[in-house]
């Protein structure tokens, strides 16, 4: 790694850090990764996060990547994690999405910038139509892994981590990870990007059967608003901007 690390994250709500309330000032797996890199090396670390919830892959590559490459000074590391919102749409064209991403990877590498790919977290175990989400997630993870292998990029297959499908890693909305989940992803990413220590294998907390009242509340508070946004073609990220659009020193 460089003596100076300038790390910028691009992506959707997962990279934005939704579901993780701390630790301040850098929540989410990307912020936790930035802090871990500062603690694991003598490098000066700066952090930017351009990810915005609700973004499709096209929005990440067309908007956020352009902004990341325009940062001054230039980044030394970019993490990409997107596609999770695409696979929830009726039409999900893996070859087309992968081709767009691979073209972006070539552009980044031509600039001498290191790039790491992560597959989206897989929430399908506790979601309606979970089997469809899981199959699409596997197909996208395969495509990401192949791109990473062709271009010798670090790759973290979050979607098929043997632990992260368990309920204790997820927020109440079942779509976003909680602090525990974000920390595990940060540990996995640190291992891939900086050859850090292998993450400790978490103990299984067991499963608790959801009660009918809890399920009804879940559908009322989370599923119905999501369906309404799809009908009205709105996004949870409409009107939102990046949380850390400029370089911020990581102490």
PDB file of C-alpha atoms in Angstrom:
ATOM      1  CA  UNK A   1       0.000   0.000   0.000  1.00  0.00           C
ATOM      2  CA  UNK A   2       1.004   3.646  -0.401  1.00  0.00           C
ATOM      3  CA  UNK A   3       2.657   5.730   2.312  1.00  0.00           C
ATOM      4  CA  UNK A   4      -0.429   7.885   1.859  1.00  0.00           C
ATOM      5  CA  UNK A   5      -3.789   6.179   1.446  1.00  0.00           C
ATOM      6  CA  UNK A   6      -6.633   8.155  -0.078  1.00  0.00           C
ATOM      7  CA  UNK A   7      -9.629   5.864   0.023  1.00  0.00           C
ATOM      8  CA  UNK A   8     -12.993   6.657  -1.581  1.00  0.00           C
ATOM      9  CA  UNK A   9     -16.073   4.445  -1.512  1.00  0.00           C
ATOM     10  CA  UNK A  10     -18.701   4.389  -4.255  1.00  0.00           C
ATOM     11  CA  UNK A  11     -21.957   2.470  -4.172  1.00  0.00           C
ATOM     12  CA  UNK A  12     -25.446   2.431  -2.704  1.00  0.00           C
ATOM     13  CA  UNK A  13     -26.897   2.312   0.827  1.00  0.00           C
ATOM     14  CA  UNK A  14     -24.588  -0.526   1.861  1.00  0.00           C
ATOM     15  CA  UNK A  15     -21.480   1.571   1.207  1.00  0.00           C
ATOM     16  CA  UNK A  16     -23.196   4.699   2.539  1.00  0.00           C
ATOM     17  CA  UNK A  17     -23.402   2.870   5.871  1.00  0.00           C
ATOM     18  CA  UNK A  18     -27.166   2.636   6.382  1.00  0.00           C
ATOM     19  CA  UNK A  19     -27.977   0.523   9.423  1.00  0.00           C
ATOM     20  CA  UNK A  20     -24.803   1.407  11.331  1.00  0.00           C
ATOM     21  CA  UNK A  21     -25.140   4.225  13.864  1.00  0.00           C
ATOM     22  CA  UNK A  22     -21.489   4.255  14.895  1.00  0.00           C
ATOM     23  CA  UNK A  23     -18.702   4.577  15.691  1.00  0.00           C
ATOM     24  CA  UNK A  24     -18.429   8.286  14.972  1.00  0.00           C
ATOM     25  CA  UNK A  25     -17.283   9.921  12.820  1.00  0.00           C
ATOM     26  CA  UNK A  26     -17.020   7.141  10.223  1.00  0.00           C
ATOM     27  CA  UNK A  27     -19.868   4.606  10.461  1.00  0.00           C
ATOM     28  CA  UNK A  28     -20.566   1.821   8.008  1.00  0.00           C
ATOM     29  CA  UNK A  29     -18.180  -0.808   6.732  1.00  0.00           C
ATOM     30  CA  UNK A  30     -16.399   1.754   4.531  1.00  0.00           C
ATOM     31  CA  UNK A  31     -15.755   4.094   7.450  1.00  0.00           C
ATOM     32  CA  UNK A  32     -14.725   1.204   9.660  1.00  0.00           C
ATOM     33  CA  UNK A  33     -12.360   0.035   6.904  1.00  0.00           C
ATOM     34  CA  UNK A  34     -10.805   3.501   6.687  1.00  0.00           C
ATOM     35  CA  UNK A  35     -10.241   3.546  10.444  1.00  0.00           C
ATOM     36  CA  UNK A  36      -8.831   0.013  10.365  1.00  0.00           C
ATOM     37  CA  UNK A  37      -6.380   0.913   7.595  1.00  0.00           C
ATOM     38  CA  UNK A  38      -5.187   3.883   9.633  1.00  0.00           C
ATOM     39  CA  UNK A  39      -4.696   1.642  12.646  1.00  0.00           C
ATOM     40  CA  UNK A  40      -3.002  -1.153  10.712  1.00  0.00           C
ATOM     41  CA  UNK A  41      -0.343   0.922   8.987  1.00  0.00           C
ATOM     42  CA  UNK A  42       1.868   3.960   9.399  1.00  0.00           C
ATOM     43  CA  UNK A  43       0.299   5.556   6.329  1.00  0.00           C
ATOM     44  CA  UNK A  44      -1.575   8.841   6.383  1.00  0.00           C
ATOM     45  CA  UNK A  45      -5.170   7.885   5.574  1.00  0.00           C
ATOM     46  CA  UNK A  46      -7.810  10.155   4.056  1.00  0.00           C
ATOM     47  CA  UNK A  47     -11.385   9.036   3.451  1.00  0.00           C
ATOM     48  CA  UNK A  48     -14.212  10.071   1.142  1.00  0.00           C
ATOM     49  CA  UNK A  49     -17.570   8.377   0.679  1.00  0.00           C
ATOM     50  CA  UNK A  50     -19.658   9.205  -2.393  1.00  0.00           C
ATOM     51  CA  UNK A  51     -22.165   6.356  -1.980  1.00  0.00           C
ATOM     52  CA  UNK A  52     -25.859   7.260  -1.839  1.00  0.00           C
ATOM     53  CA  UNK A  53     -28.746   4.995  -0.923  1.00  0.00           C
ATOM     54  CA  UNK A  54     -31.027   3.747  -3.672  1.00  0.00           C
ATOM     55  CA  UNK A  55     -28.517   4.163  -6.472  1.00  0.00           C
ATOM     56  CA  UNK A  56     -28.505   1.703  -9.358  1.00  0.00           C
ATOM     57  CA  UNK A  57     -25.229   0.555 -10.879  1.00  0.00           C
ATOM     58  CA  UNK A  58     -25.524   3.032 -13.748  1.00  0.00           C
ATOM     59  CA  UNK A  59     -25.835   5.936 -11.320  1.00  0.00           C
ATOM     60  CA  UNK A  60     -22.812   4.755  -9.369  1.00  0.00           C
ATOM     61  CA  UNK A  61     -20.611   4.454 -12.450  1.00  0.00           C
ATOM     62  CA  UNK A  62     -21.888   7.537 -14.277  1.00  0.00           C
ATOM     63  CA  UNK A  63     -21.980   9.901 -11.320  1.00  0.00           C
ATOM     64  CA  UNK A  64     -19.993   8.692  -8.346  1.00  0.00           C
ATOM     65  CA  UNK A  65     -17.038   7.201 -10.198  1.00  0.00           C
ATOM     66  CA  UNK A  66     -16.591  10.379 -12.202  1.00  0.00           C
ATOM     67  CA  UNK A  67     -16.623  12.383  -8.966  1.00  0.00           C
ATOM     68  CA  UNK A  68     -14.165   9.966  -7.352  1.00  0.00           C
ATOM     69  CA  UNK A  69     -11.705  10.304 -10.229  1.00  0.00           C
ATOM     70  CA  UNK A  70     -12.037  14.090 -10.045  1.00  0.00           C
ATOM     71  CA  UNK A  71     -10.950  14.261  -6.404  1.00  0.00           C
ATOM     72  CA  UNK A  72      -7.783  16.269  -5.860  1.00  0.00           C
ATOM     73  CA  UNK A  73      -5.401  14.748  -5.041  1.00  0.00           C
ATOM     74  CA  UNK A  74      -6.409  11.562  -6.813  1.00  0.00           C
ATOM     75  CA  UNK A  75      -7.486   8.494  -4.826  1.00  0.00           C
ATOM     76  CA  UNK A  76      -5.152   5.581  -4.308  1.00  0.00           C
ATOM     77  CA  UNK A  77      -7.979   3.130  -3.513  1.00  0.00           C
ATOM     78  CA  UNK A  78     -11.605   2.886  -4.648  1.00  0.00           C
ATOM     79  CA  UNK A  79     -14.056   0.314  -3.325  1.00  0.00           C
ATOM     80  CA  UNK A  80     -17.052  -0.530  -5.488  1.00  0.00           C
ATOM     81  CA  UNK A  81     -20.137  -2.268  -4.156  1.00  0.00           C
ATOM     82  CA  UNK A  82     -23.344  -1.840  -6.156  1.00  0.00           C
ATOM     83  CA  UNK A  83     -25.884  -3.877  -8.069  1.00  0.00           C
ATOM     84  CA  UNK A  84     -28.031  -4.777  -5.079  1.00  0.00           C
ATOM     85  CA  UNK A  85     -30.761  -2.357  -6.156  1.00  0.00           C
ATOM     86  CA  UNK A  86     -30.551  -3.562  -9.750  1.00  0.00           C
ATOM     87  CA  UNK A  87     -31.261  -7.155  -8.784  1.00  0.00           C
ATOM     88  CA  UNK A  88     -34.463  -6.043  -7.048  1.00  0.00           C
ATOM     89  CA  UNK A  89     -35.796  -4.615 -10.323  1.00  0.00           C
ATOM     90  CA  UNK A  90     -37.963  -6.693 -12.716  1.00  0.00           C
ATOM     91  CA  UNK A  91     -35.241  -6.742 -15.389  1.00  0.00           C
ATOM     92  CA  UNK A  92     -31.766  -7.771 -14.287  1.00  0.00           C
ATOM     93  CA  UNK A  93     -29.247  -8.150 -17.116  1.00  0.00           C
ATOM     94  CA  UNK A  94     -26.028  -9.488 -15.594  1.00  0.00           C
ATOM     95  CA  UNK A  95     -23.886  -9.467 -18.786  1.00  0.00           C
ATOM     96  CA  UNK A  96     -24.833  -5.857 -19.548  1.00  0.00           C
ATOM     97  CA  UNK A  97     -24.128  -4.689 -16.005  1.00  0.00           C
ATOM     98  CA  UNK A  98     -20.853  -6.603 -15.881  1.00  0.00           C
ATOM     99  CA  UNK A  99     -19.717  -5.083 -19.187  1.00  0.00           C
ATOM    100  CA  UNK A 100     -20.341  -1.570 -17.873  1.00  0.00           C
ATOM    101  CA  UNK A 101     -18.452  -2.317 -14.693  1.00  0.00           C
ATOM    102  CA  UNK A 102     -15.503  -3.903 -16.485  1.00  0.00           C
ATOM    103  CA  UNK A 103     -15.147  -0.856 -18.705  1.00  0.00           C
ATOM    104  CA  UNK A 104     -15.028   1.295 -15.564  1.00  0.00           C
ATOM    105  CA  UNK A 105     -12.426  -0.999 -14.004  1.00  0.00           C
ATOM    106  CA  UNK A 106     -10.187  -0.552 -17.039  1.00  0.00           C
ATOM    107  CA  UNK A 107     -10.518   3.228 -16.774  1.00  0.00           C
ATOM    108  CA  UNK A 108      -9.589   3.191 -13.081  1.00  0.00           C
ATOM    109  CA  UNK A 109      -6.605   0.928 -13.602  1.00  0.00           C
ATOM    110  CA  UNK A 110      -5.323   3.070 -16.478  1.00  0.00           C
ATOM    111  CA  UNK A 111      -5.160   5.933 -13.966  1.00  0.00           C
ATOM    112  CA  UNK A 112      -2.933   3.857 -11.684  1.00  0.00           C
ATOM    113  CA  UNK A 113      -5.614   3.606  -8.994  1.00  0.00           C
ATOM    114  CA  UNK A 114      -6.236   0.405  -7.054  1.00  0.00           C
ATOM    115  CA  UNK A 115      -9.815  -0.837  -7.049  1.00  0.00           C
ATOM    116  CA  UNK A 116     -11.525  -3.442  -4.874  1.00  0.00           C
ATOM    117  CA  UNK A 117     -14.862  -5.073  -5.689  1.00  0.00           C
ATOM    118  CA  UNK A 118     -17.418  -6.337  -3.184  1.00  0.00           C
ATOM    119  CA  UNK A 119     -20.598  -8.235  -3.890  1.00  0.00           C
ATOM    120  CA  UNK A 120     -23.734  -6.819  -2.236  1.00  0.00           C
ATOM    121  CA  UNK A 121     -24.870  -8.287   1.058  1.00  0.00           C
ATOM    122  CA  UNK A 122     -27.527 -10.972   0.595  1.00  0.00           C
ATOM    123  CA  UNK A 123     -30.725 -10.224   2.552  1.00  0.00           C
ATOM    124  CA  UNK A 124     -32.732 -12.975   0.862  1.00  0.00           C
ATOM    125  CA  UNK A 125     -33.006 -15.325   3.847  1.00  0.00           C
ATOM    126  CA  UNK A 126     -35.730 -13.189   5.445  1.00  0.00           C
ATOM    127  CA  UNK A 127     -37.231 -11.357   2.458  1.00  0.00           C
ATOM    128  CA  UNK A 128     -40.306 -11.971   0.303  1.00  0.00           C
ATOM    129  CA  UNK A 129     -39.238 -13.661  -2.962  1.00  0.00           C
ATOM    130  CA  UNK A 130     -35.976 -14.501  -1.229  1.00  0.00           C
ATOM    131  CA  UNK A 131     -35.085 -17.385  -3.553  1.00  0.00           C
ATOM    132  CA  UNK A 132     -35.195 -15.084  -6.593  1.00  0.00           C
ATOM    133  CA  UNK A 133     -33.059 -12.473  -4.839  1.00  0.00           C
ATOM    134  CA  UNK A 134     -30.580 -15.163  -3.816  1.00  0.00           C
ATOM    135  CA  UNK A 135     -30.250 -16.584  -7.342  1.00  0.00           C
ATOM    136  CA  UNK A 136     -29.700 -13.139  -8.826  1.00  0.00           C
ATOM    137  CA  UNK A 137     -27.213 -12.282  -6.099  1.00  0.00           C
ATOM    138  CA  UNK A 138     -25.210 -15.420  -6.842  1.00  0.00           C
ATOM    139  CA  UNK A 139     -25.133 -14.594 -10.554  1.00  0.00           C
ATOM    140  CA  UNK A 140     -23.909 -11.067  -9.848  1.00  0.00           C
ATOM    141  CA  UNK A 141     -21.290 -12.286  -7.371  1.00  0.00           C
ATOM    142  CA  UNK A 142     -19.999 -14.714  -9.998  1.00  0.00           C
ATOM    143  CA  UNK A 143     -19.688 -11.881 -12.517  1.00  0.00           C
ATOM    144  CA  UNK A 144     -17.866  -9.662 -10.016  1.00  0.00           C
ATOM    145  CA  UNK A 145     -15.487 -12.466  -9.105  1.00  0.00           C
ATOM    146  CA  UNK A 146     -14.651 -13.077 -12.754  1.00  0.00           C
ATOM    147  CA  UNK A 147     -13.939  -9.380 -13.360  1.00  0.00           C
ATOM    148  CA  UNK A 148     -11.742  -9.238 -10.269  1.00  0.00           C
ATOM    149  CA  UNK A 149      -9.810 -12.307 -11.387  1.00  0.00           C
ATOM    150  CA  UNK A 150      -9.243 -10.980 -14.907  1.00  0.00           C
ATOM    151  CA  UNK A 151      -7.888  -7.681 -13.610  1.00  0.00           C
ATOM    152  CA  UNK A 152      -6.161  -8.949 -10.459  1.00  0.00           C
ATOM    153  CA  UNK A 153      -8.391  -6.944  -8.096  1.00  0.00           C
ATOM    154  CA  UNK A 154      -9.163  -7.637  -4.444  1.00  0.00           C
ATOM    155  CA  UNK A 155     -12.643  -9.172  -4.229  1.00  0.00           C
ATOM    156  CA  UNK A 156     -14.827  -9.718  -1.171  1.00  0.00           C
ATOM    157  CA  UNK A 157     -17.782 -12.011  -1.814  1.00  0.00           C
ATOM    158  CA  UNK A 158     -20.008 -10.569   0.893  1.00  0.00           C
ATOM    159  CA  UNK A 159     -23.133 -12.164  -0.519  1.00  0.00           C
ATOM    160  CA  UNK A 160     -21.832 -15.682   0.059  1.00  0.00           C
ATOM    161  CA  UNK A 161     -20.104 -15.189   3.378  1.00  0.00           C
ATOM    162  CA  UNK A 162     -21.232 -18.227   5.423  1.00  0.00           C
ATOM    163  CA  UNK A 163     -22.252 -16.062   8.393  1.00  0.00           C
ATOM    164  CA  UNK A 164     -23.768 -12.879   7.019  1.00  0.00           C
ATOM    165  CA  UNK A 165     -27.127 -14.377   6.081  1.00  0.00           C
ATOM    166  CA  UNK A 166     -27.938 -14.800   9.778  1.00  0.00           C
ATOM    167  CA  UNK A 167     -30.472 -12.480  11.391  1.00  0.00           C
ATOM    168  CA  UNK A 168     -28.112 -11.059  14.028  1.00  0.00           C
ATOM    169  CA  UNK A 169     -26.153  -9.171  11.347  1.00  0.00           C
ATOM    170  CA  UNK A 170     -29.197  -7.321   9.961  1.00  0.00           C
ATOM    171  CA  UNK A 171     -31.243  -4.249  10.869  1.00  0.00           C
ATOM    172  CA  UNK A 172     -34.976  -4.319  11.491  1.00  0.00           C
ATOM    173  CA  UNK A 173     -35.698  -3.536   7.826  1.00  0.00           C
ATOM    174  CA  UNK A 174     -33.947  -6.801   6.809  1.00  0.00           C
ATOM    175  CA  UNK A 175     -32.369  -5.001   3.852  1.00  0.00           C
ATOM    176  CA  UNK A 176     -29.466  -3.264   5.587  1.00  0.00           C
ATOM    177  CA  UNK A 177     -26.840  -4.614   7.914  1.00  0.00           C
ATOM    178  CA  UNK A 178     -26.538  -3.467  11.502  1.00  0.00           C
ATOM    179  CA  UNK A 179     -23.310  -2.438  13.233  1.00  0.00           C
ATOM    180  CA  UNK A 180     -22.256  -6.067  13.709  1.00  0.00           C
ATOM    181  CA  UNK A 181     -22.716  -6.810  10.032  1.00  0.00           C
ATOM    182  CA  UNK A 182     -20.870  -3.701   8.914  1.00  0.00           C
ATOM    183  CA  UNK A 183     -17.959  -4.575  11.192  1.00  0.00           C
ATOM    184  CA  UNK A 184     -17.632  -8.052   9.733  1.00  0.00           C
ATOM    185  CA  UNK A 185     -17.623  -6.671   6.191  1.00  0.00           C
ATOM    186  CA  UNK A 186     -14.950  -4.139   7.199  1.00  0.00           C
ATOM    187  CA  UNK A 187     -12.862  -6.996   8.602  1.00  0.00           C
ATOM    188  CA  UNK A 188     -13.296  -9.002   5.394  1.00  0.00           C
ATOM    189  CA  UNK A 189     -12.344  -5.973   3.293  1.00  0.00           C
ATOM    190  CA  UNK A 190      -9.268  -5.198   5.390  1.00  0.00           C
ATOM    191  CA  UNK A 191      -8.085  -8.783   4.897  1.00  0.00           C
ATOM    192  CA  UNK A 192      -8.556  -8.499   1.122  1.00  0.00           C
ATOM    193  CA  UNK A 193      -7.185  -4.987   0.592  1.00  0.00           C
ATOM    194  CA  UNK A 194      -4.270  -4.911   3.041  1.00  0.00           C
ATOM    195  CA  UNK A 195      -3.742  -8.614   3.677  1.00  0.00           C
ATOM    196  CA  UNK A 196      -4.906  -7.966   7.233  1.00  0.00           C
ATOM    197  CA  UNK A 197      -5.694 -10.721   9.719  1.00  0.00           C
ATOM    198  CA  UNK A 198      -8.416 -13.157   8.787  1.00  0.00           C
ATOM    199  CA  UNK A 199     -11.670 -12.118  10.483  1.00  0.00           C
ATOM    200  CA  UNK A 200     -12.616 -14.016  13.603  1.00  0.00           C
ATOM    201  CA  UNK A 201     -15.378 -16.500  12.847  1.00  0.00           C
ATOM    202  CA  UNK A 202     -18.497 -15.333  14.729  1.00  0.00           C
ATOM    203  CA  UNK A 203     -20.392 -17.720  16.956  1.00  0.00           C
ATOM    204  CA  UNK A 204     -23.888 -18.677  15.843  1.00  0.00           C
ATOM    205  CA  UNK A 205     -26.419 -16.819  17.980  1.00  0.00           C
ATOM    206  CA  UNK A 206     -29.190 -19.170  16.939  1.00  0.00           C
ATOM    207  CA  UNK A 207     -32.483 -18.228  15.338  1.00  0.00           C
ATOM    208  CA  UNK A 208     -35.686 -17.018  16.899  1.00  0.00           C
ATOM    209  CA  UNK A 209     -39.015 -17.589  15.218  1.00  0.00           C
ATOM    210  CA  UNK A 210     -40.728 -14.357  14.211  1.00  0.00           C
ATOM    211  CA  UNK A 211     -44.171 -13.768  15.655  1.00  0.00           C
ATOM    212  CA  UNK A 212     -47.163 -12.867  13.509  1.00  0.00           C
ATOM    213  CA  UNK A 213     -47.383  -9.370  14.988  1.00  0.00           C
ATOM    214  CA  UNK A 214     -43.736  -8.720  14.247  1.00  0.00           C
ATOM    215  CA  UNK A 215     -44.175  -9.877  10.660  1.00  0.00           C
ATOM    216  CA  UNK A 216     -47.213  -7.643  10.148  1.00  0.00           C
ATOM    217  CA  UNK A 217     -45.305  -4.667  11.568  1.00  0.00           C
ATOM    218  CA  UNK A 218     -42.376  -5.424   9.290  1.00  0.00           C
ATOM    219  CA  UNK A 219     -44.555  -5.474   6.170  1.00  0.00           C
ATOM    220  CA  UNK A 220     -46.337  -2.279   7.229  1.00  0.00           C
ATOM    221  CA  UNK A 221     -43.196  -0.303   8.099  1.00  0.00           C
ATOM    222  CA  UNK A 222     -40.763  -1.535   5.456  1.00  0.00           C
ATOM    223  CA  UNK A 223     -42.261  -3.606   2.633  1.00  0.00           C
ATOM    224  CA  UNK A 224     -45.252  -1.423   1.784  1.00  0.00           C
ATOM    225  CA  UNK A 225     -43.196   1.814   1.579  1.00  0.00           C
ATOM    226  CA  UNK A 226     -40.693   0.017  -0.661  1.00  0.00           C
ATOM    227  CA  UNK A 227     -43.512  -1.158  -2.961  1.00  0.00           C
ATOM    228  CA  UNK A 228     -44.926   2.352  -3.035  1.00  0.00           C
ATOM    229  CA  UNK A 229     -41.564   3.753  -4.134  1.00  0.00           C
ATOM    230  CA  UNK A 230     -41.409   1.213  -6.951  1.00  0.00           C
ATOM    231  CA  UNK A 231     -44.925   2.150  -8.103  1.00  0.00           C
ATOM    232  CA  UNK A 232     -44.182   5.867  -8.033  1.00  0.00           C
ATOM    233  CA  UNK A 233     -40.662   5.344  -9.436  1.00  0.00           C
ATOM    234  CA  UNK A 234     -39.031   7.219  -6.610  1.00  0.00           C
ATOM    235  CA  UNK A 235     -35.911   6.318  -4.665  1.00  0.00           C
ATOM    236  CA  UNK A 236     -34.917   6.552  -1.022  1.00  0.00           C
ATOM    237  CA  UNK A 237     -31.879   8.456  -2.270  1.00  0.00           C
ATOM    238  CA  UNK A 238     -33.779  11.177  -4.133  1.00  0.00           C
ATOM    239  CA  UNK A 239     -32.465  14.553  -3.041  1.00  0.00           C
ATOM    240  CA  UNK A 240     -29.595  13.073  -1.047  1.00  0.00           C
ATOM    241  CA  UNK A 241     -25.918  13.744  -1.537  1.00  0.00           C
ATOM    242  CA  UNK A 242     -22.707  12.064  -0.442  1.00  0.00           C
ATOM    243  CA  UNK A 243     -21.874  12.037   3.269  1.00  0.00           C
ATOM    244  CA  UNK A 244     -18.117  12.620   2.818  1.00  0.00           C
ATOM    245  CA  UNK A 245     -17.697  14.236  -0.621  1.00  0.00           C
ATOM    246  CA  UNK A 246     -14.170  15.532   0.063  1.00  0.00           C
ATOM    247  CA  UNK A 247     -11.041  14.088   1.616  1.00  0.00           C
ATOM    248  CA  UNK A 248     -11.309  13.794   5.400  1.00  0.00           C
ATOM    249  CA  UNK A 249      -8.266  12.804   7.488  1.00  0.00           C
ATOM    250  CA  UNK A 250      -8.645   9.574   9.451  1.00  0.00           C
ATOM    251  CA  UNK A 251      -6.933   9.694  12.815  1.00  0.00           C
TER     252      UNK A 251
END
